[in-house]
PDB file of N, CA and C in Angstrom:
ATOM      1  N   LEU A   1     -14.098   5.961  -0.579  1.00 76.00           N
ATOM      2  CA  LEU A   1     -13.970   6.664  -1.841  1.00 76.00           C
ATOM      3  C   LEU A   1     -14.120   8.169  -1.626  1.00 76.00           C
ATOM      4  N   THR A   2     -13.330   8.906  -2.357  1.00 83.00           N
ATOM      5  CA  THR A   2     -13.468  10.354  -2.306  1.00 83.00           C
ATOM      6  C   THR A   2     -14.629  10.777  -3.199  1.00 83.00           C
ATOM      7  N   PHE A   3     -15.052  12.002  -3.035  1.00 87.00           N
ATOM      8  CA  PHE A   3     -16.135  12.532  -3.866  1.00 87.00           C
ATOM      9  C   PHE A   3     -15.747  12.489  -5.343  1.00 87.00           C
ATOM     10  N   ILE A   4     -14.513  12.840  -5.660  1.00 83.00           N
ATOM     11  CA  ILE A   4     -14.061  12.862  -7.060  1.00 83.00           C
ATOM     12  C   ILE A   4     -14.026  11.447  -7.634  1.00 83.00           C
ATOM     13  N   GLU A   5     -13.567  10.479  -6.849  1.00 81.00           N
ATOM     14  CA  GLU A   5     -13.551   9.091  -7.316  1.00 81.00           C
ATOM     15  C   GLU A   5     -14.973   8.591  -7.568  1.00 81.00           C
ATOM     16  N   ARG A   6     -15.865   8.896  -6.636  1.00 86.00           N
ATOM     17  CA  ARG A   6     -17.260   8.476  -6.790  1.00 86.00           C
ATOM     18  C   ARG A   6     -17.894   9.127  -8.019  1.00 86.00           C
ATOM     19  N   THR A   7     -17.638  10.409  -8.219  1.00 87.00           N
ATOM     20  CA  THR A   7     -18.160  11.113  -9.395  1.00 87.00           C
ATOM     21  C   THR A   7     -17.611  10.496 -10.673  1.00 87.00           C
ATOM     22  N   THR A   8     -16.337  10.174 -10.686  1.00 84.00           N
ATOM     23  CA  THR A   8     -15.722   9.576 -11.869  1.00 84.00           C
ATOM     24  C   THR A   8     -16.308   8.198 -12.146  1.00 84.00           C
ATOM     25  N   ILE A   9     -16.541   7.420 -11.118  1.00 86.00           N
ATOM     26  CA  ILE A   9     -17.143   6.093 -11.298  1.00 86.00           C
ATOM     27  C   ILE A   9     -18.548   6.221 -11.876  1.00 86.00           C
ATOM     28  N   TYR A  10     -19.351   7.132 -11.343  1.00 89.00           N
ATOM     29  CA  TYR A  10     -20.703   7.311 -11.871  1.00 89.00           C
ATOM     30  C   TYR A  10     -20.681   7.820 -13.308  1.00 89.00           C
ATOM     31  N   THR A  11     -19.748   8.677 -13.622  1.00 89.00           N
ATOM     32  CA  THR A  11     -19.607   9.150 -14.997  1.00 89.00           C
ATOM     33  C   THR A  11     -19.210   7.993 -15.910  1.00 89.00           C
ATOM     34  N   PHE A  12     -18.278   7.164 -15.453  1.00 88.00           N
ATOM     35  CA  PHE A  12     -17.881   5.979 -16.215  1.00 88.00           C
ATOM     36  C   PHE A  12     -19.090   5.089 -16.489  1.00 88.00           C
ATOM     37  N   LEU A  13     -19.891   4.807 -15.463  1.00 87.00           N
ATOM     38  CA  LEU A  13     -21.062   3.948 -15.629  1.00 87.00           C
ATOM     39  C   LEU A  13     -22.068   4.563 -16.600  1.00 87.00           C
ATOM     40  N   LYS A  14     -22.278   5.856 -16.487  1.00 87.00           N
ATOM     41  CA  LYS A  14     -23.206   6.541 -17.398  1.00 87.00           C
ATOM     42  C   LYS A  14     -22.751   6.384 -18.842  1.00 87.00           C
ATOM     43  N   VAL A  15     -21.481   6.648 -19.096  1.00 88.00           N
ATOM     44  CA  VAL A  15     -20.946   6.546 -20.460  1.00 88.00           C
ATOM     45  C   VAL A  15     -20.978   5.096 -20.936  1.00 88.00           C
ATOM     46  N   ALA A  16     -20.625   4.166 -20.059  1.00 86.00           N
ATOM     47  CA  ALA A  16     -20.562   2.755 -20.440  1.00 86.00           C
ATOM     48  C   ALA A  16     -21.928   2.202 -20.840  1.00 86.00           C
ATOM     49  N   PHE A  17     -22.995   2.692 -20.210  1.00 80.00           N
ATOM     50  CA  PHE A  17     -24.333   2.172 -20.497  1.00 80.00           C
ATOM     51  C   PHE A  17     -25.165   3.061 -21.404  1.00 80.00           C
ATOM     52  N   GLU A  18     -24.664   4.228 -21.737  1.00 80.00           N
ATOM     53  CA  GLU A  18     -25.437   5.201 -22.504  1.00 80.00           C
ATOM     54  C   GLU A  18     -25.613   4.791 -23.966  1.00 80.00           C
ATOM     55  N   GLY A  19     -24.645   4.135 -24.523  1.00 79.00           N
ATOM     56  CA  GLY A  19     -24.697   3.735 -25.918  1.00 79.00           C
ATOM     57  C   GLY A  19     -23.454   2.950 -26.268  1.00 79.00           C
ATOM     58  N   PRO A  20     -23.360   2.514 -27.509  1.00 84.00           N
ATOM     59  CA  PRO A  20     -22.146   1.787 -27.904  1.00 84.00           C
ATOM     60  C   PRO A  20     -20.905   2.659 -27.676  1.00 84.00           C
ATOM     61  N   LEU A  21     -19.859   2.050 -27.150  1.00 89.00           N
ATOM     62  CA  LEU A  21     -18.629   2.791 -26.889  1.00 89.00           C
ATOM     63  C   LEU A  21     -17.953   3.178 -28.193  1.00 89.00           C
ATOM     64  N   THR A  22     -17.434   4.387 -28.236  1.00 91.00           N
ATOM     65  CA  THR A  22     -16.746   4.870 -29.429  1.00 91.00           C
ATOM     66  C   THR A  22     -15.241   4.694 -29.257  1.00 91.00           C
ATOM     67  N   GLU A  23     -14.528   4.747 -30.361  1.00 92.00           N
ATOM     68  CA  GLU A  23     -13.079   4.667 -30.299  1.00 92.00           C
ATOM     69  C   GLU A  23     -12.515   5.829 -29.485  1.00 92.00           C
ATOM     70  N   GLU A  24     -13.131   6.986 -29.607  1.00 93.00           N
ATOM     71  CA  GLU A  24     -12.694   8.161 -28.842  1.00 93.00           C
ATOM     72  C   GLU A  24     -12.805   7.910 -27.335  1.00 93.00           C
ATOM     73  N   THR A  25     -13.927   7.348 -26.896  1.00 93.00           N
ATOM     74  CA  THR A  25     -14.125   7.042 -25.480  1.00 93.00           C
ATOM     75  C   THR A  25     -13.130   5.990 -25.010  1.00 93.00           C
ATOM     76  N   LEU A  26     -12.971   4.931 -25.799  1.00 93.00           N
ATOM     77  CA  LEU A  26     -12.034   3.870 -25.437  1.00 93.00           C
ATOM     78  C   LEU A  26     -10.611   4.413 -25.312  1.00 93.00           C
ATOM     79  N   ASN A  27     -10.223   5.268 -26.248  1.00 93.00           N
ATOM     80  CA  ASN A  27      -8.883   5.850 -26.208  1.00 93.00           C
ATOM     81  C   ASN A  27      -8.720   6.754 -24.982  1.00 93.00           C
ATOM     82  N   LEU A  28      -9.747   7.522 -24.663  1.00 93.00           N
ATOM     83  CA  LEU A  28      -9.703   8.378 -23.478  1.00 93.00           C
ATOM     84  C   LEU A  28      -9.500   7.536 -22.220  1.00 93.00           C
ATOM     85  N   TRP A  29     -10.254   6.448 -22.098  1.00 93.00           N
ATOM     86  CA  TRP A  29     -10.095   5.566 -20.948  1.00 93.00           C
ATOM     87  C   TRP A  29      -8.698   4.966 -20.914  1.00 93.00           C
ATOM     88  N   LYS A  30      -8.231   4.532 -22.068  1.00 93.00           N
ATOM     89  CA  LYS A  30      -6.915   3.892 -22.158  1.00 93.00           C
ATOM     90  C   LYS A  30      -5.807   4.851 -21.736  1.00 93.00           C
ATOM     91  N   GLU A  31      -5.924   6.088 -22.144  1.00 93.00           N
ATOM     92  CA  GLU A  31      -4.866   7.074 -21.894  1.00 93.00           C
ATOM     93  C   GLU A  31      -4.945   7.736 -20.515  1.00 93.00           C
ATOM     94  N   THR A  32      -6.141   7.812 -19.933  1.00 91.00           N
ATOM     95  CA  THR A  32      -6.273   8.618 -18.717  1.00 91.00           C
ATOM     96  C   THR A  32      -6.537   7.825 -17.441  1.00 91.00           C
ATOM     97  N   PHE A  33      -7.087   6.618 -17.531  1.00 91.00           N
ATOM     98  CA  PHE A  33      -7.382   5.860 -16.319  1.00 91.00           C
ATOM     99  C   PHE A  33      -6.091   5.267 -15.775  1.00 91.00           C
ATOM    100  N   SER A  34      -5.774   5.604 -14.540  1.00 91.00           N
ATOM    101  CA  SER A  34      -4.573   5.053 -13.901  1.00 91.00           C
ATOM    102  C   SER A  34      -4.835   3.600 -13.496  1.00 91.00           C
ATOM    103  N   ASP A  35      -3.758   2.870 -13.269  1.00 93.00           N
ATOM    104  CA  ASP A  35      -3.896   1.485 -12.796  1.00 93.00           C
ATOM    105  C   ASP A  35      -4.653   1.444 -11.471  1.00 93.00           C
ATOM    106  N   GLU A  36      -4.391   2.417 -10.615  1.00 91.00           N
ATOM    107  CA  GLU A  36      -5.071   2.483  -9.322  1.00 91.00           C
ATOM    108  C   GLU A  36      -6.582   2.666  -9.510  1.00 91.00           C
ATOM    109  N   PHE A  37      -6.968   3.551 -10.433  1.00 90.00           N
ATOM    110  CA  PHE A  37      -8.391   3.784 -10.668  1.00 90.00           C
ATOM    111  C   PHE A  37      -9.039   2.554 -11.309  1.00 90.00           C
ATOM    112  N   ILE A  38      -8.349   1.909 -12.238  1.00 93.00           N
ATOM    113  CA  ILE A  38      -8.881   0.690 -12.862  1.00 93.00           C
ATOM    114  C   ILE A  38      -9.074  -0.389 -11.802  1.00 93.00           C
ATOM    115  N   ASN A  39      -8.142  -0.519 -10.877  1.00 93.00           N
ATOM    116  CA  ASN A  39      -8.290  -1.489  -9.791  1.00 93.00           C
ATOM    117  C   ASN A  39      -9.514  -1.175  -8.944  1.00 93.00           C
ATOM    118  N   LEU A  40      -9.776   0.085  -8.716  1.00 89.00           N
ATOM    119  CA  LEU A  40     -10.954   0.512  -7.965  1.00 89.00           C
ATOM    120  C   LEU A  40     -12.237   0.152  -8.723  1.00 89.00           C
ATOM    121  N   LEU A  41     -12.253   0.407 -10.018  1.00 90.00           N
ATOM    122  CA  LEU A  41     -13.422   0.099 -10.842  1.00 90.00           C
ATOM    123  C   LEU A  41     -13.690  -1.394 -10.943  1.00 90.00           C
ATOM    124  N   THR A  42     -12.634  -2.184 -11.006  1.00 92.00           N
ATOM    125  CA  THR A  42     -12.772  -3.605 -11.312  1.00 92.00           C
ATOM    126  C   THR A  42     -12.776  -4.499 -10.078  1.00 92.00           C
ATOM    127  N   ASP A  43     -12.713  -3.919  -8.900  1.00 90.00           N
ATOM    128  CA  ASP A  43     -12.685  -4.710  -7.676  1.00 90.00           C
ATOM    129  C   ASP A  43     -13.894  -5.644  -7.627  1.00 90.00           C
ATOM    130  N   GLY A  44     -13.647  -6.935  -7.636  1.00 92.00           N
ATOM    131  CA  GLY A  44     -14.718  -7.922  -7.584  1.00 92.00           C
ATOM    132  C   GLY A  44     -15.387  -8.208  -8.916  1.00 92.00           C
ATOM    133  N   ASN A  45     -14.874  -7.667 -10.010  1.00 92.00           N
ATOM    134  CA  ASN A  45     -15.490  -7.879 -11.321  1.00 92.00           C
ATOM    135  C   ASN A  45     -14.413  -8.297 -12.319  1.00 92.00           C
ATOM    136  N   GLN A  46     -14.225  -9.607 -12.472  1.00 94.00           N
ATOM    137  CA  GLN A  46     -13.175 -10.121 -13.347  1.00 94.00           C
ATOM    138  C   GLN A  46     -13.441  -9.782 -14.817  1.00 94.00           C
ATOM    139  N   ASP A  47     -14.704  -9.765 -15.236  1.00 91.00           N
ATOM    140  CA  ASP A  47     -15.015  -9.420 -16.627  1.00 91.00           C
ATOM    141  C   ASP A  47     -14.562  -8.002 -16.955  1.00 91.00           C
ATOM    142  N   LEU A  48     -14.800  -7.077 -16.050  1.00 92.00           N
ATOM    143  CA  LEU A  48     -14.380  -5.690 -16.263  1.00 92.00           C
ATOM    144  C   LEU A  48     -12.854  -5.585 -16.220  1.00 92.00           C
ATOM    145  N   ALA A  49     -12.219  -6.345 -15.339  1.00 94.00           N
ATOM    146  CA  ALA A  49     -10.752  -6.363 -15.286  1.00 94.00           C
ATOM    147  C   ALA A  49     -10.188  -6.891 -16.602  1.00 94.00           C
ATOM    148  N   ASP A  50     -10.806  -7.935 -17.154  1.00 93.00           N
ATOM    149  CA  ASP A  50     -10.367  -8.481 -18.454  1.00 93.00           C
ATOM    150  C   ASP A  50     -10.550  -7.454 -19.564  1.00 93.00           C
ATOM    151  N   PHE A  51     -11.656  -6.698 -19.504  1.00 92.00           N
ATOM    152  CA  PHE A  51     -11.906  -5.665 -20.505  1.00 92.00           C
ATOM    153  C   PHE A  51     -10.788  -4.625 -20.493  1.00 92.00           C
ATOM    154  N   PHE A  52     -10.425  -4.138 -19.312  1.00 93.00           N
ATOM    155  CA  PHE A  52      -9.373  -3.113 -19.233  1.00 93.00           C
ATOM    156  C   PHE A  52      -8.007  -3.667 -19.622  1.00 93.00           C
ATOM    157  N   ALA A  53      -7.753  -4.940 -19.332  1.00 93.00           N
ATOM    158  CA  ALA A  53      -6.499  -5.560 -19.769  1.00 93.00           C
ATOM    159  C   ALA A  53      -6.461  -5.624 -21.296  1.00 93.00           C
ATOM    160  N   GLU A  54      -7.586  -5.990 -21.895  1.00 92.00           N
ATOM    161  CA  GLU A  54      -7.677  -6.035 -23.357  1.00 92.00           C
ATOM    162  C   GLU A  54      -7.551  -4.633 -23.948  1.00 92.00           C
ATOM    163  N   LEU A  55      -8.137  -3.661 -23.289  1.00 92.00           N
ATOM    164  CA  LEU A  55      -8.074  -2.277 -23.763  1.00 92.00           C
ATOM    165  C   LEU A  55      -6.633  -1.791 -23.860  1.00 92.00           C
ATOM    166  N   LYS A  56      -5.808  -2.196 -22.913  1.00 90.00           N
ATOM    167  CA  LYS A  56      -4.404  -1.774 -22.928  1.00 90.00           C
ATOM    168  C   LYS A  56      -3.604  -2.440 -24.037  1.00 90.00           C
ATOM    169  N   ASN A  57      -4.019  -3.635 -24.460  1.00 89.00           N
ATOM    170  CA  ASN A  57      -3.176  -4.442 -25.343  1.00 89.00           C
ATOM    171  C   ASN A  57      -3.750  -4.719 -26.724  1.00 89.00           C
ATOM    172  N   SER A  58      -4.933  -4.240 -27.023  1.00 86.00           N
ATOM    173  CA  SER A  58      -5.576  -4.590 -28.288  1.00 86.00           C
ATOM    174  C   SER A  58      -5.872  -3.367 -29.138  1.00 86.00           C
ATOM    175  N   ASP A  59      -6.220  -3.629 -30.380  1.00 91.00           N
ATOM    176  CA  ASP A  59      -6.586  -2.591 -31.339  1.00 91.00           C
ATOM    177  C   ASP A  59      -7.946  -2.011 -30.961  1.00 91.00           C
ATOM    178  N   LEU A  60      -8.019  -0.699 -30.840  1.00 92.00           N
ATOM    179  CA  LEU A  60      -9.266  -0.051 -30.420  1.00 92.00           C
ATOM    180  C   LEU A  60     -10.394  -0.258 -31.418  1.00 92.00           C
ATOM    181  N   ASP A  61     -10.077  -0.367 -32.709  1.00 91.00           N
ATOM    182  CA  ASP A  61     -11.122  -0.614 -33.718  1.00 91.00           C
ATOM    183  C   ASP A  61     -11.841  -1.931 -33.451  1.00 91.00           C
ATOM    184  N   ILE A  62     -11.078  -2.947 -33.090  1.00 92.00           N
ATOM    185  CA  ILE A  62     -11.662  -4.259 -32.817  1.00 92.00           C
ATOM    186  C   ILE A  62     -12.528  -4.202 -31.564  1.00 92.00           C
ATOM    187  N   ILE A  63     -12.009  -3.579 -30.512  1.00 92.00           N
ATOM    188  CA  ILE A  63     -12.768  -3.469 -29.256  1.00 92.00           C
ATOM    189  C   ILE A  63     -14.036  -2.663 -29.484  1.00 92.00           C
ATOM    190  N   GLU A  64     -13.948  -1.576 -30.247  1.00 92.00           N
ATOM    191  CA  GLU A  64     -15.130  -0.751 -30.525  1.00 92.00           C
ATOM    192  C   GLU A  64     -16.216  -1.579 -31.204  1.00 92.00           C
ATOM    193  N   GLN A  65     -15.844  -2.381 -32.182  1.00 91.00           N
ATOM    194  CA  GLN A  65     -16.832  -3.198 -32.890  1.00 91.00           C
ATOM    195  C   GLN A  65     -17.425  -4.271 -31.974  1.00 91.00           C
ATOM    196  N   LEU A  66     -16.589  -4.920 -31.170  1.00 89.00           N
ATOM    197  CA  LEU A  66     -17.084  -5.929 -30.233  1.00 89.00           C
ATOM    198  C   LEU A  66     -18.065  -5.327 -29.232  1.00 89.00           C
ATOM    199  N   GLU A  67     -17.729  -4.151 -28.715  1.00 87.00           N
ATOM    200  CA  GLU A  67     -18.609  -3.486 -27.756  1.00 87.00           C
ATOM    201  C   GLU A  67     -19.917  -3.044 -28.404  1.00 87.00           C
ATOM    202  N   LYS A  68     -19.829  -2.557 -29.636  1.00 86.00           N
ATOM    203  CA  LYS A  68     -21.044  -2.157 -30.361  1.00 86.00           C
ATOM    204  C   LYS A  68     -21.948  -3.362 -30.582  1.00 86.00           C
ATOM    205  N   ASP A  69     -21.357  -4.479 -31.013  1.00 84.00           N
ATOM    206  CA  ASP A  69     -22.142  -5.693 -31.241  1.00 84.00           C
ATOM    207  C   ASP A  69     -22.804  -6.184 -29.953  1.00 84.00           C
ATOM    208  N   ALA A  70     -22.052  -6.159 -28.844  1.00 82.00           N
ATOM    209  CA  ALA A  70     -22.598  -6.609 -27.562  1.00 82.00           C
ATOM    210  C   ALA A  70     -23.714  -5.686 -27.094  1.00 82.00           C
ATOM    211  N   TYR A  71     -23.520  -4.393 -27.256  1.00 78.00           N
ATOM    212  CA  TYR A  71     -24.537  -3.411 -26.869  1.00 78.00           C
ATOM    213  C   TYR A  71     -25.830  -3.645 -27.649  1.00 78.00           C
ATOM    214  N   LEU A  72     -25.705  -3.739 -28.957  1.00 74.00           N
ATOM    215  CA  LEU A  72     -26.893  -3.904 -29.790  1.00 74.00           C
ATOM    216  C   LEU A  72     -27.569  -5.241 -29.536  1.00 74.00           C
ATOM    217  N   ALA A  73     -26.809  -6.290 -29.319  1.00 74.00           N
ATOM    218  CA  ALA A  73     -27.395  -7.601 -29.032  1.00 74.00           C
ATOM    219  C   ALA A  73     -28.178  -7.566 -27.723  1.00 74.00           C
ATOM    220  N   THR A  74     -27.664  -6.846 -26.755  1.00 72.00           N
ATOM    221  CA  THR A  74     -28.327  -6.770 -25.447  1.00 72.00           C
ATOM    222  C   THR A  74     -29.579  -5.918 -25.495  1.00 72.00           C
ATOM    223  N   PHE A  75     -29.488  -4.726 -26.074  1.00 66.00           N
ATOM    224  CA  PHE A  75     -30.593  -3.783 -25.968  1.00 66.00           C
ATOM    225  C   PHE A  75     -31.583  -3.824 -27.132  1.00 66.00           C
ATOM    226  N   ASN A  76     -31.258  -4.502 -28.201  1.00 62.00           N
ATOM    227  CA  ASN A  76     -32.212  -4.594 -29.302  1.00 62.00           C
ATOM    228  C   ASN A  76     -33.149  -5.785 -29.165  1.00 62.00           C
ATOM    229  N   LEU A  77     -32.946  -6.615 -28.148  1.00 63.00           N
ATOM    230  CA  LEU A  77     -33.850  -7.745 -27.947  1.00 63.00           C
ATOM    231  C   LEU A  77     -35.295  -7.280 -27.801  1.00 63.00           C
ATOM    232  N   LEU A  78     -35.495  -6.258 -26.987  1.00 58.00           N
ATOM    233  CA  LEU A  78     -36.848  -5.757 -26.726  1.00 58.00           C
ATOM    234  C   LEU A  78     -37.017  -4.306 -27.138  1.00 58.00           C
ATOM    235  N   ASN A  79     -36.028  -3.755 -27.822  1.00 60.00           N
ATOM    236  CA  ASN A  79     -36.060  -2.330 -28.122  1.00 60.00           C
ATOM    237  C   ASN A  79     -35.742  -2.122 -29.603  1.00 60.00           C
ATOM    238  N   ASP A  80     -36.755  -1.917 -30.407  1.00 61.00           N
ATOM    239  CA  ASP A  80     -36.552  -1.783 -31.848  1.00 61.00           C
ATOM    240  C   ASP A  80     -36.039  -0.410 -32.263  1.00 61.00           C
ATOM    241  N   ARG A  81     -35.920   0.523 -31.324  1.00 61.00           N
ATOM    242  CA  ARG A  81     -35.439   1.865 -31.662  1.00 61.00           C
ATOM    243  C   ARG A  81     -33.919   1.952 -31.707  1.00 61.00           C
ATOM    244  N   GLY A  82     -33.226   0.937 -31.188  1.00 54.00           N
ATOM    245  CA  GLY A  82     -31.780   0.913 -31.262  1.00 54.00           C
ATOM    246  C   GLY A  82     -31.071   1.786 -30.248  1.00 54.00           C
ATOM    247  N   ARG A  83     -31.740   2.157 -29.188  1.00 58.00           N
ATOM    248  CA  ARG A  83     -31.083   2.924 -28.133  1.00 58.00           C
ATOM    249  C   ARG A  83     -31.725   2.541 -26.809  1.00 58.00           C
ATOM    250  N   ILE A  84     -31.012   2.804 -25.729  1.00 58.00           N
ATOM    251  CA  ILE A  84     -31.538   2.467 -24.410  1.00 58.00           C
ATOM    252  C   ILE A  84     -32.680   3.424 -24.079  1.00 58.00           C
ATOM    253  N   PRO A  85     -33.851   2.896 -23.701  1.00 55.00           N
ATOM    254  CA  PRO A  85     -34.975   3.788 -23.378  1.00 55.00           C
ATOM    255  C   PRO A  85     -34.769   4.558 -22.079  1.00 55.00           C
ATOM    256  N   ALA A  86     -33.932   4.033 -21.183  1.00 57.00           N
ATOM    257  CA  ALA A  86     -33.608   4.717 -19.919  1.00 57.00           C
ATOM    258  C   ALA A  86     -32.309   4.130 -19.401  1.00 57.00           C
ATOM    259  N   PRO A  87     -31.552   4.885 -18.645  1.00 57.00           N
ATOM    260  CA  PRO A  87     -30.335   4.321 -18.046  1.00 57.00           C
ATOM    261  C   PRO A  87     -30.684   3.117 -17.181  1.00 57.00           C
ATOM    262  N   PRO A  88     -29.756   2.190 -16.979  1.00 59.00           N
ATOM    263  CA  PRO A  88     -30.059   0.955 -16.235  1.00 59.00           C
ATOM    264  C   PRO A  88     -30.516   1.185 -14.796  1.00 59.00           C
ATOM    265  N   TRP A  89     -30.264   2.339 -14.245  1.00 55.00           N
ATOM    266  CA  TRP A  89     -30.659   2.590 -12.865  1.00 55.00           C
ATOM    267  C   TRP A  89     -32.049   3.244 -12.796  1.00 55.00           C
ATOM    268  N   GLU A  90     -32.724   3.397 -13.925  1.00 60.00           N
ATOM    269  CA  GLU A  90     -34.072   3.952 -13.960  1.00 60.00           C
ATOM    270  C   GLU A  90     -35.014   2.938 -14.595  1.00 60.00           C
ATOM    271  N   SER A  91     -36.306   3.217 -14.575  1.00 63.00           N
ATOM    272  CA  SER A  91     -37.301   2.351 -15.184  1.00 63.00           C
ATOM    273  C   SER A  91     -38.091   3.137 -16.217  1.00 63.00           C
ATOM    274  N   VAL A  92     -38.623   2.403 -17.203  1.00 64.00           N
ATOM    275  CA  VAL A  92     -39.369   3.039 -18.273  1.00 64.00           C
ATOM    276  C   VAL A  92     -40.220   1.990 -18.975  1.00 64.00           C
ATOM    277  N   TYR A  93     -41.331   2.412 -19.556  1.00 65.00           N
ATOM    278  CA  TYR A  93     -42.078   1.512 -20.419  1.00 65.00           C
ATOM    279  C   TYR A  93     -41.258   1.278 -21.680  1.00 65.00           C
ATOM    280  N   VAL A  94     -41.127   0.021 -22.098  1.00 66.00           N
ATOM    281  CA  VAL A  94     -40.308  -0.287 -23.268  1.00 66.00           C
ATOM    282  C   VAL A  94     -41.131  -0.619 -24.501  1.00 66.00           C
ATOM    283  N   THR A  95     -42.442  -0.636 -24.374  1.00 72.00           N
ATOM    284  CA  THR A  95     -43.310  -0.842 -25.530  1.00 72.00           C
ATOM    285  C   THR A  95     -44.253   0.340 -25.662  1.00 72.00           C
ATOM    286  N   ARG A  96     -44.697   0.579 -26.881  1.00 75.00           N
ATOM    287  CA  ARG A  96     -45.579   1.730 -27.132  1.00 75.00           C
ATOM    288  C   ARG A  96     -46.901   1.625 -26.398  1.00 75.00           C
ATOM    289  N   ASP A  97     -47.415   0.395 -26.298  1.00 76.00           N
ATOM    290  CA  ASP A  97     -48.706   0.234 -25.612  1.00 76.00           C
ATOM    291  C   ASP A  97     -48.556   0.189 -24.091  1.00 76.00           C
ATOM    292  N   GLN A  98     -47.337   0.397 -23.605  1.00 68.00           N
ATOM    293  CA  GLN A  98     -47.009   0.472 -22.175  1.00 68.00           C
ATOM    294  C   GLN A  98     -47.420  -0.779 -21.412  1.00 68.00           C
ATOM    295  N   THR A  99     -47.229  -1.949 -22.056  1.00 71.00           N
ATOM    296  CA  THR A  99     -47.504  -3.206 -21.378  1.00 71.00           C
ATOM    297  C   THR A  99     -46.254  -3.827 -20.775  1.00 71.00           C
ATOM    298  N   MET A 100     -45.077  -3.369 -21.228  1.00 63.00           N
ATOM    299  CA  MET A 100     -43.830  -3.923 -20.692  1.00 63.00           C
ATOM    300  C   MET A 100     -43.024  -2.795 -20.056  1.00 63.00           C
ATOM    301  N   PHE A 101     -42.697  -3.014 -18.792  1.00 59.00           N
ATOM    302  CA  PHE A 101     -41.953  -2.034 -18.020  1.00 59.00           C
ATOM    303  C   PHE A 101     -40.577  -2.610 -17.731  1.00 59.00           C
ATOM    304  N   GLY A 102     -39.556  -1.846 -17.962  1.00 58.00           N
ATOM    305  CA  GLY A 102     -38.200  -2.354 -17.743  1.00 58.00           C
ATOM    306  C   GLY A 102     -37.342  -1.375 -17.015  1.00 58.00           C
TER     307      GLY A 102
END
C-alpha cells in the first residue's frame, strides 16, 4: 500500500466508526471511491463488499437509516450518551463510576 492509500483507509475507518453515516458521507463514497480502491478496502470482507455493492445500487436515504439504526443498536447497548466514548482502536471507561472499561 502507498502512503496515500493507507491514509485514505485510516480516514475511511475513522469516519465509518465515528458516528452514524450521513447521506453526504455515503454520497461522497459513492461518487469518489474507485472500484480499485473499494476492492482494496473490501479484500477478505464480504460484508463490506456487500455494503459497497448496495451503496452503488440503492437509495442513499434507506442506507443512511439502516446504518444509523445499526450504529445506535451497537453502541447504545452500554452507552446511554448516544455516541462512541472512544474510537474502536482506543480504550476508555464506559461507565461514570469507571467500573467498565471498553
